[in-house]
Amino acid sequence: MKWTPGIIEQKSVWAEGLFTLRIRAPEVQSFEPGQFLQLGMEQPDGHLHRPYSVASPHGELLDFFIVVVPDGRLTPQLWKLEPGNSVDVSKRAAGSFTLSHCPDAKDLWLISTGTGLAPYIAMLRTELPWQRYDRITVVHGVRYAADLAYQPELAQFTATYGDRFHHIPVVSREAAPQALPGRITTCIVNGSLEERAATRFTKDSCIMMCGNPDMLQEMENILGERGLRKHKQKEPGQIVVERYW
């Protein structure tokens, strides 16, 4: 793997252990929103690196939305970084969780838990989703309201695009203003999610899902009962999935 030095330009802390690093890395090759890069650091026992979805389109400044894994080796080190510090960034991105691998449809659903929101922020900052889809709905599931990152930017999309854009936060462990209570799958089963979105999951939907593997599997089961299936080049469907672990 080829590396390039990245310099931390900005650190935005959303909640304790939940943050975005804006990294200047002009030598990173062009990539599609939704792909991931590796971040790495030299350690006494060798070079430690992990993949992270980029929360911005390609450019000299790249955003990474990260949560500290308490017993992890790399994320606690990334949490300590401040503007001016350096980190290694892979020169080439990878991954197929992109709009170019999605079917055409009327509605685009962007469903995530935790930092799975990152690739959607990158996509929404470009013109492509707005050109391809009539309506876009972002669903972000978290445990606590403090974990609802990127709220001002998502609100700005609503202000700009009106009824073409819906942002639905879902908070499972406490009551939160404007958020649906419970888990994303529960909100689909009880009908509250589609009611808030004012649209339904149909065969004229593209449904992207990124985050907790349990949520992804449950979502596939629920949507499968409605006759919706994974999208494949030779077998068109509605569902496109990114598994973090």
PDB file of C-alpha atoms in Angstrom:
ATOM      1  CA  MET A   1       0.000   0.000   0.000  1.00  0.00           C
ATOM      2  CA  LYS A   2       1.284   3.465  -0.896  1.00  0.00           C
ATOM      3  CA  TRP A   3       0.999   6.222   1.710  1.00  0.00           C
ATOM      4  CA  THR A   4       1.034   9.988   1.675  1.00  0.00           C
ATOM      5  CA  PRO A   5       1.468  12.279   4.687  1.00  0.00           C
ATOM      6  CA  GLY A   6      -1.684  14.039   5.797  1.00  0.00           C
ATOM      7  CA  ILE A   7      -1.789  17.099   8.045  1.00  0.00           C
ATOM      8  CA  ILE A   8      -4.679  17.650  10.462  1.00  0.00           C
ATOM      9  CA  GLU A   9      -6.310  20.950   9.505  1.00  0.00           C
ATOM     10  CA  GLN A  10      -9.330  20.811  11.817  1.00  0.00           C
ATOM     11  CA  LYS A  11     -10.765  18.609  14.542  1.00  0.00           C
ATOM     12  CA  SER A  12     -14.507  18.806  15.213  1.00  0.00           C
ATOM     13  CA  VAL A  13     -15.702  17.063  18.375  1.00  0.00           C
ATOM     14  CA  TRP A  14     -19.387  16.108  18.266  1.00  0.00           C
ATOM     15  CA  ALA A  15     -19.418  14.252  21.598  1.00  0.00           C
ATOM     16  CA  GLU A  16     -16.827  12.611  23.813  1.00  0.00           C
ATOM     17  CA  GLY A  17     -14.983  10.145  21.597  1.00  0.00           C
ATOM     18  CA  LEU A  18     -16.957  11.103  18.458  1.00  0.00           C
ATOM     19  CA  PHE A  19     -15.152  13.446  16.095  1.00  0.00           C
ATOM     20  CA  THR A  20     -14.306  14.475  12.548  1.00  0.00           C
ATOM     21  CA  LEU A  21     -10.761  15.006  11.388  1.00  0.00           C
ATOM     22  CA  ARG A  22     -10.246  17.272   8.385  1.00  0.00           C
ATOM     23  CA  ILE A  23      -6.970  16.224   6.814  1.00  0.00           C
ATOM     24  CA  ARG A  24      -4.992  17.934   4.078  1.00  0.00           C
ATOM     25  CA  ALA A  25      -3.727  15.193   1.777  1.00  0.00           C
ATOM     26  CA  PRO A  26      -3.365  16.576  -1.761  1.00  0.00           C
ATOM     27  CA  GLU A  27      -1.637  13.482  -3.129  1.00  0.00           C
ATOM     28  CA  VAL A  28      -4.638  11.183  -2.608  1.00  0.00           C
ATOM     29  CA  GLN A  29      -5.895  10.003  -5.982  1.00  0.00           C
ATOM     30  CA  SER A  30      -9.394  10.805  -7.223  1.00  0.00           C
ATOM     31  CA  PHE A  31     -12.173   8.625  -5.780  1.00  0.00           C
ATOM     32  CA  GLU A  32     -15.952   8.338  -5.704  1.00  0.00           C
ATOM     33  CA  PRO A  33     -17.989   9.488  -2.685  1.00  0.00           C
ATOM     34  CA  GLY A  34     -18.727   6.425  -0.580  1.00  0.00           C
ATOM     35  CA  GLN A  35     -15.314   4.849  -0.979  1.00  0.00           C
ATOM     36  CA  PHE A  36     -12.873   4.475   1.907  1.00  0.00           C
ATOM     37  CA  LEU A  37      -9.253   5.314   2.590  1.00  0.00           C
ATOM     38  CA  GLN A  38      -6.829   3.937   5.132  1.00  0.00           C
ATOM     39  CA  LEU A  39      -5.517   6.061   7.991  1.00  0.00           C
ATOM     40  CA  GLY A  40      -2.352   4.883   9.681  1.00  0.00           C
ATOM     41  CA  MET A  41       0.371   5.661  12.178  1.00  0.00           C
ATOM     42  CA  GLU A  42       3.781   4.182  12.856  1.00  0.00           C
ATOM     43  CA  GLN A  43       3.835   2.242  16.134  1.00  0.00           C
ATOM     44  CA  PRO A  44       6.696   0.529  17.987  1.00  0.00           C
ATOM     45  CA  ASP A  45       5.518  -2.858  16.659  1.00  0.00           C
ATOM     46  CA  GLY A  46       4.939  -1.682  13.088  1.00  0.00           C
ATOM     47  CA  HIS A  47       2.595   0.419  10.975  1.00  0.00           C
ATOM     48  CA  LEU A  48      -0.973   0.374  12.289  1.00  0.00           C
ATOM     49  CA  HIS A  49      -3.779   1.277   9.876  1.00  0.00           C
ATOM     50  CA  ARG A  50      -7.522   0.861   9.413  1.00  0.00           C
ATOM     51  CA  PRO A  51     -10.071   1.735   6.698  1.00  0.00           C
ATOM     52  CA  TYR A  52     -12.394   4.707   7.160  1.00  0.00           C
ATOM     53  CA  SER A  53     -15.119   5.976   4.850  1.00  0.00           C
ATOM     54  CA  VAL A  54     -14.446   9.513   3.724  1.00  0.00           C
ATOM     55  CA  ALA A  55     -17.105  12.031   4.784  1.00  0.00           C
ATOM     56  CA  SER A  56     -16.300  14.374   1.910  1.00  0.00           C
ATOM     57  CA  PRO A  57     -15.830  14.194  -1.855  1.00  0.00           C
ATOM     58  CA  HIS A  58     -12.338  14.025  -3.291  1.00  0.00           C
ATOM     59  CA  GLY A  59     -10.273  17.157  -2.745  1.00  0.00           C
ATOM     60  CA  GLU A  60      -7.167  18.423  -0.984  1.00  0.00           C
ATOM     61  CA  LEU A  61      -9.102  18.439   2.308  1.00  0.00           C
ATOM     62  CA  LEU A  62     -10.657  15.134   3.351  1.00  0.00           C
ATOM     63  CA  ASP A  63     -13.040  14.550   6.264  1.00  0.00           C
ATOM     64  CA  PHE A  64     -13.107  11.387   8.379  1.00  0.00           C
ATOM     65  CA  PHE A  65     -15.962  10.753  10.854  1.00  0.00           C
ATOM     66  CA  ILE A  66     -14.557   8.562  13.635  1.00  0.00           C
ATOM     67  CA  VAL A  67     -15.694   7.054  16.928  1.00  0.00           C
ATOM     68  CA  VAL A  68     -13.193   5.937  19.549  1.00  0.00           C
ATOM     69  CA  VAL A  69     -13.220   2.194  20.142  1.00  0.00           C
ATOM     70  CA  PRO A  70     -12.196   1.990  23.827  1.00  0.00           C
ATOM     71  CA  ASP A  71     -10.167  -1.201  23.452  1.00  0.00           C
ATOM     72  CA  GLY A  72      -9.031  -0.366  19.925  1.00  0.00           C
ATOM     73  CA  ARG A  73      -5.432   0.304  19.009  1.00  0.00           C
ATOM     74  CA  LEU A  74      -5.782   3.073  16.427  1.00  0.00           C
ATOM     75  CA  THR A  75      -8.854   5.177  17.238  1.00  0.00           C
ATOM     76  CA  PRO A  76      -7.579   6.268  20.698  1.00  0.00           C
ATOM     77  CA  GLN A  77      -4.418   7.492  18.936  1.00  0.00           C
ATOM     78  CA  LEU A  78      -6.443   9.367  16.293  1.00  0.00           C
ATOM     79  CA  TRP A  79      -8.509  10.967  19.082  1.00  0.00           C
ATOM     80  CA  LYS A  80      -5.332  12.516  20.506  1.00  0.00           C
ATOM     81  CA  LEU A  81      -4.438  14.252  17.239  1.00  0.00           C
ATOM     82  CA  GLU A  82      -4.771  18.023  16.972  1.00  0.00           C
ATOM     83  CA  PRO A  83      -4.377  20.526  14.097  1.00  0.00           C
ATOM     84  CA  GLY A  84      -0.816  20.482  12.844  1.00  0.00           C
ATOM     85  CA  ASN A  85      -0.238  16.823  13.663  1.00  0.00           C
ATOM     86  CA  SER A  86       0.357  14.344  10.865  1.00  0.00           C
ATOM     87  CA  VAL A  87      -1.188  10.993   9.960  1.00  0.00           C
ATOM     88  CA  ASP A  88      -0.604   8.621   7.069  1.00  0.00           C
ATOM     89  CA  VAL A  89      -3.312   8.421   4.401  1.00  0.00           C
ATOM     90  CA  SER A  90      -3.481   5.767   1.697  1.00  0.00           C
ATOM     91  CA  LYS A  91      -3.045   7.244  -1.769  1.00  0.00           C
ATOM     92  CA  ARG A  92      -5.766   5.121  -3.333  1.00  0.00           C
ATOM     93  CA  ALA A  93      -9.340   4.621  -2.162  1.00  0.00           C
ATOM     94  CA  ALA A  94     -11.274   1.359  -2.396  1.00  0.00           C
ATOM     95  CA  GLY A  95     -14.824   0.095  -2.035  1.00  0.00           C
ATOM     96  CA  SER A  96     -17.976  -0.118  -4.127  1.00  0.00           C
ATOM     97  CA  PHE A  97     -20.486   1.590  -1.805  1.00  0.00           C
ATOM     98  CA  THR A  98     -21.047   4.345  -4.347  1.00  0.00           C
ATOM     99  CA  LEU A  99     -23.898   5.804  -6.362  1.00  0.00           C
ATOM    100  CA  SER A 100     -22.372   4.328  -9.514  1.00  0.00           C
ATOM    101  CA  HIS A 101     -23.246   0.901  -8.067  1.00  0.00           C
ATOM    102  CA  CYS A 102     -26.827   1.932  -7.269  1.00  0.00           C
ATOM    103  CA  PRO A 103     -29.962   1.451  -9.354  1.00  0.00           C
ATOM    104  CA  ASP A 104     -31.919   4.349 -10.777  1.00  0.00           C
ATOM    105  CA  ALA A 105     -35.088   4.987  -8.787  1.00  0.00           C
ATOM    106  CA  LYS A 106     -37.456   7.691  -7.662  1.00  0.00           C
ATOM    107  CA  ASP A 107     -36.490   7.624  -3.972  1.00  0.00           C
ATOM    108  CA  LEU A 108     -33.011   7.356  -2.486  1.00  0.00           C
ATOM    109  CA  TRP A 109     -32.878   6.109   1.105  1.00  0.00           C
ATOM    110  CA  LEU A 110     -29.578   6.628   2.983  1.00  0.00           C
ATOM    111  CA  ILE A 111     -29.814   4.548   6.156  1.00  0.00           C
ATOM    112  CA  SER A 112     -27.041   4.463   8.736  1.00  0.00           C
ATOM    113  CA  THR A 113     -26.091   3.878  12.338  1.00  0.00           C
ATOM    114  CA  GLY A 114     -23.268   5.737  14.070  1.00  0.00           C
ATOM    115  CA  THR A 115     -20.366   6.736  11.843  1.00  0.00           C
ATOM    116  CA  GLY A 116     -22.041   4.929   8.949  1.00  0.00           C
ATOM    117  CA  LEU A 117     -23.361   8.394   8.124  1.00  0.00           C
ATOM    118  CA  ALA A 118     -19.948   9.358   6.694  1.00  0.00           C
ATOM    119  CA  PRO A 119     -20.307   8.147   3.088  1.00  0.00           C
ATOM    120  CA  TYR A 120     -23.704   9.835   2.774  1.00  0.00           C
ATOM    121  CA  ILE A 121     -22.305  13.212   3.790  1.00  0.00           C
ATOM    122  CA  ALA A 122     -19.728  12.807   1.020  1.00  0.00           C
ATOM    123  CA  MET A 123     -22.444  11.968  -1.523  1.00  0.00           C
ATOM    124  CA  LEU A 124     -24.779  14.775  -0.496  1.00  0.00           C
ATOM    125  CA  ARG A 125     -22.019  17.340  -0.957  1.00  0.00           C
ATOM    126  CA  THR A 126     -22.018  16.553  -4.694  1.00  0.00           C
ATOM    127  CA  GLU A 127     -24.624  17.163  -7.376  1.00  0.00           C
ATOM    128  CA  LEU A 128     -25.034  13.516  -8.393  1.00  0.00           C
ATOM    129  CA  PRO A 129     -27.704  12.321  -5.920  1.00  0.00           C
ATOM    130  CA  TRP A 130     -29.786  15.441  -6.490  1.00  0.00           C
ATOM    131  CA  GLN A 131     -29.617  14.906 -10.247  1.00  0.00           C
ATOM    132  CA  ARG A 132     -30.497  11.190 -10.157  1.00  0.00           C
ATOM    133  CA  TYR A 133     -33.217  10.988  -7.493  1.00  0.00           C
ATOM    134  CA  ASP A 134     -36.448  12.896  -6.907  1.00  0.00           C
ATOM    135  CA  ARG A 135     -36.409  12.476  -3.125  1.00  0.00           C
ATOM    136  CA  ILE A 136     -33.615  11.723  -0.679  1.00  0.00           C
ATOM    137  CA  THR A 137     -34.202  10.503   2.886  1.00  0.00           C
ATOM    138  CA  VAL A 138     -31.358  10.240   5.407  1.00  0.00           C
ATOM    139  CA  VAL A 139     -32.036   8.014   8.419  1.00  0.00           C
ATOM    140  CA  HIS A 140     -29.421   8.154  11.190  1.00  0.00           C
ATOM    141  CA  GLY A 141     -29.722   5.800  14.144  1.00  0.00           C
ATOM    142  CA  VAL A 142     -27.753   6.437  17.358  1.00  0.00           C
ATOM    143  CA  ARG A 143     -27.983   5.563  21.045  1.00  0.00           C
ATOM    144  CA  TYR A 144     -27.932   9.101  22.446  1.00  0.00           C
ATOM    145  CA  ALA A 145     -28.929  12.468  21.019  1.00  0.00           C
ATOM    146  CA  ALA A 146     -25.394  13.812  21.498  1.00  0.00           C
ATOM    147  CA  ASP A 147     -24.246  11.335  18.835  1.00  0.00           C
ATOM    148  CA  LEU A 148     -26.357  13.017  16.132  1.00  0.00           C
ATOM    149  CA  ALA A 149     -23.511  14.641  14.224  1.00  0.00           C
ATOM    150  CA  TYR A 150     -23.708  16.902  11.152  1.00  0.00           C
ATOM    151  CA  GLN A 151     -27.056  18.361  12.254  1.00  0.00           C
ATOM    152  CA  PRO A 152     -26.428  21.906  10.915  1.00  0.00           C
ATOM    153  CA  GLU A 153     -25.350  20.599   7.517  1.00  0.00           C
ATOM    154  CA  LEU A 154     -28.321  18.242   7.238  1.00  0.00           C
ATOM    155  CA  ALA A 155     -30.642  21.100   8.204  1.00  0.00           C
ATOM    156  CA  GLN A 156     -29.111  23.167   5.422  1.00  0.00           C
ATOM    157  CA  PHE A 157     -29.956  20.466   2.885  1.00  0.00           C
ATOM    158  CA  THR A 158     -33.562  20.684   4.062  1.00  0.00           C
ATOM    159  CA  ALA A 159     -33.509  24.463   3.687  1.00  0.00           C
ATOM    160  CA  THR A 160     -32.035  24.170   0.198  1.00  0.00           C
ATOM    161  CA  TYR A 161     -34.071  21.294  -1.221  1.00  0.00           C
ATOM    162  CA  GLY A 162     -37.325  21.479   0.737  1.00  0.00           C
ATOM    163  CA  ASP A 163     -39.604  18.446   0.333  1.00  0.00           C
ATOM    164  CA  ARG A 164     -37.011  16.684  -1.817  1.00  0.00           C
ATOM    165  CA  PHE A 165     -34.941  16.011   1.314  1.00  0.00           C
ATOM    166  CA  HIS A 166     -35.877  14.430   4.638  1.00  0.00           C
ATOM    167  CA  HIS A 167     -33.582  13.855   7.598  1.00  0.00           C
ATOM    168  CA  ILE A 168     -34.890  11.440  10.227  1.00  0.00           C
ATOM    169  CA  PRO A 169     -32.853  10.935  13.417  1.00  0.00           C
ATOM    170  CA  VAL A 170     -33.616   7.800  15.442  1.00  0.00           C
ATOM    171  CA  VAL A 171     -32.450   7.633  19.067  1.00  0.00           C
ATOM    172  CA  SER A 172     -32.696   4.350  20.961  1.00  0.00           C
ATOM    173  CA  ARG A 173     -31.733   5.040  24.587  1.00  0.00           C
ATOM    174  CA  GLU A 174     -33.323   8.366  25.470  1.00  0.00           C
ATOM    175  CA  ALA A 175     -36.072  10.700  24.347  1.00  0.00           C
ATOM    176  CA  ALA A 176     -34.815  13.377  21.975  1.00  0.00           C
ATOM    177  CA  PRO A 177     -36.572  16.320  20.296  1.00  0.00           C
ATOM    178  CA  GLN A 178     -37.462  15.684  16.638  1.00  0.00           C
ATOM    179  CA  ALA A 179     -36.080  12.131  16.806  1.00  0.00           C
ATOM    180  CA  LEU A 180     -38.030   8.911  16.498  1.00  0.00           C
ATOM    181  CA  PRO A 181     -37.638   6.682  19.570  1.00  0.00           C
ATOM    182  CA  GLY A 182     -36.186   3.176  19.359  1.00  0.00           C
ATOM    183  CA  ARG A 183     -34.175   1.378  16.728  1.00  0.00           C
ATOM    184  CA  ILE A 184     -34.423   1.925  12.983  1.00  0.00           C
ATOM    185  CA  THR A 185     -35.878  -1.522  12.399  1.00  0.00           C
ATOM    186  CA  THR A 186     -38.508  -0.990  15.093  1.00  0.00           C
ATOM    187  CA  CYS A 187     -39.517   2.280  13.469  1.00  0.00           C
ATOM    188  CA  ILE A 188     -39.987   0.515  10.149  1.00  0.00           C
ATOM    189  CA  VAL A 189     -42.068  -2.276  11.641  1.00  0.00           C
ATOM    190  CA  ASN A 190     -44.353   0.127  13.549  1.00  0.00           C
ATOM    191  CA  GLY A 191     -44.695   2.416  10.531  1.00  0.00           C
ATOM    192  CA  SER A 192     -43.328   5.574  12.175  1.00  0.00           C
ATOM    193  CA  LEU A 193     -40.299   5.874   9.895  1.00  0.00           C
ATOM    194  CA  GLU A 194     -42.194   5.834   6.617  1.00  0.00           C
ATOM    195  CA  GLU A 195     -44.869   8.096   8.100  1.00  0.00           C
ATOM    196  CA  ARG A 196     -42.220  10.688   9.020  1.00  0.00           C
ATOM    197  CA  ALA A 197     -40.620  10.356   5.579  1.00  0.00           C
ATOM    198  CA  ALA A 198     -43.994  10.671   3.828  1.00  0.00           C
ATOM    199  CA  THR A 199     -42.928   7.883   1.475  1.00  0.00           C
ATOM    200  CA  ARG A 200     -42.482   4.118   1.584  1.00  0.00           C
ATOM    201  CA  PHE A 201     -39.855   1.543   0.732  1.00  0.00           C
ATOM    202  CA  THR A 202     -40.958   0.307  -2.689  1.00  0.00           C
ATOM    203  CA  LYS A 203     -39.505  -1.297  -5.793  1.00  0.00           C
ATOM    204  CA  ASP A 204     -38.966   2.263  -7.048  1.00  0.00           C
ATOM    205  CA  SER A 205     -36.515   2.905  -4.193  1.00  0.00           C
ATOM    206  CA  CYS A 206     -32.754   2.690  -3.957  1.00  0.00           C
ATOM    207  CA  ILE A 207     -31.934   1.779  -0.358  1.00  0.00           C
ATOM    208  CA  MET A 208     -28.347   2.235   0.793  1.00  0.00           C
ATOM    209  CA  MET A 209     -27.493   0.847   4.238  1.00  0.00           C
ATOM    210  CA  CYS A 210     -24.307   1.287   6.261  1.00  0.00           C
ATOM    211  CA  GLY A 211     -23.493   0.562   9.897  1.00  0.00           C
ATOM    212  CA  ASN A 212     -24.205  -2.012  12.579  1.00  0.00           C
ATOM    213  CA  PRO A 213     -24.284  -5.543  11.085  1.00  0.00           C
ATOM    214  CA  ASP A 214     -27.318  -6.540  13.155  1.00  0.00           C
ATOM    215  CA  MET A 215     -29.262  -3.599  11.749  1.00  0.00           C
ATOM    216  CA  LEU A 216     -28.185  -4.454   8.219  1.00  0.00           C
ATOM    217  CA  GLN A 217     -29.318  -8.067   8.526  1.00  0.00           C
ATOM    218  CA  GLU A 218     -32.634  -7.150  10.133  1.00  0.00           C
ATOM    219  CA  MET A 219     -33.244  -4.512   7.479  1.00  0.00           C
ATOM    220  CA  GLU A 220     -32.563  -7.006   4.706  1.00  0.00           C
ATOM    221  CA  ASN A 221     -35.032  -9.430   6.288  1.00  0.00           C
ATOM    222  CA  ILE A 222     -37.750  -6.796   6.726  1.00  0.00           C
ATOM    223  CA  LEU A 223     -37.339  -5.420   3.218  1.00  0.00           C
ATOM    224  CA  GLY A 224     -37.073  -8.929   1.793  1.00  0.00           C
ATOM    225  CA  GLU A 225     -40.562  -9.660   3.131  1.00  0.00           C
ATOM    226  CA  ARG A 226     -41.744  -6.794   0.919  1.00  0.00           C
ATOM    227  CA  GLY A 227     -40.139  -8.319  -2.146  1.00  0.00           C
ATOM    228  CA  LEU A 228     -37.095  -6.011  -2.119  1.00  0.00           C
ATOM    229  CA  ARG A 229     -33.643  -7.505  -2.684  1.00  0.00           C
ATOM    230  CA  LYS A 230     -29.979  -6.688  -3.069  1.00  0.00           C
ATOM    231  CA  HIS A 231     -29.017  -4.900  -6.237  1.00  0.00           C
ATOM    232  CA  LYS A 232     -26.680  -6.802  -8.548  1.00  0.00           C
ATOM    233  CA  GLN A 233     -25.511  -5.894 -12.012  1.00  0.00           C
ATOM    234  CA  LYS A 234     -27.103  -8.962 -13.562  1.00  0.00           C
ATOM    235  CA  GLU A 235     -30.031  -9.072 -11.130  1.00  0.00           C
ATOM    236  CA  PRO A 236     -31.296  -5.525 -10.511  1.00  0.00           C
ATOM    237  CA  GLY A 237     -32.707  -4.868  -7.071  1.00  0.00           C
ATOM    238  CA  GLN A 238     -33.152  -2.057  -4.565  1.00  0.00           C
ATOM    239  CA  ILE A 239     -30.679  -2.649  -1.701  1.00  0.00           C
ATOM    240  CA  VAL A 240     -26.987  -1.666  -1.574  1.00  0.00           C
ATOM    241  CA  VAL A 241     -25.094  -2.566   1.624  1.00  0.00           C
ATOM    242  CA  GLU A 242     -21.783  -1.567   3.235  1.00  0.00           C
ATOM    243  CA  ARG A 243     -20.608  -3.733   6.131  1.00  0.00           C
ATOM    244  CA  TYR A 244     -18.089  -2.038   8.428  1.00  0.00           C
ATOM    245  CA  TRP A 245     -17.062  -5.204  10.270  1.00  0.00           C
TER     246      TRP A 245
END
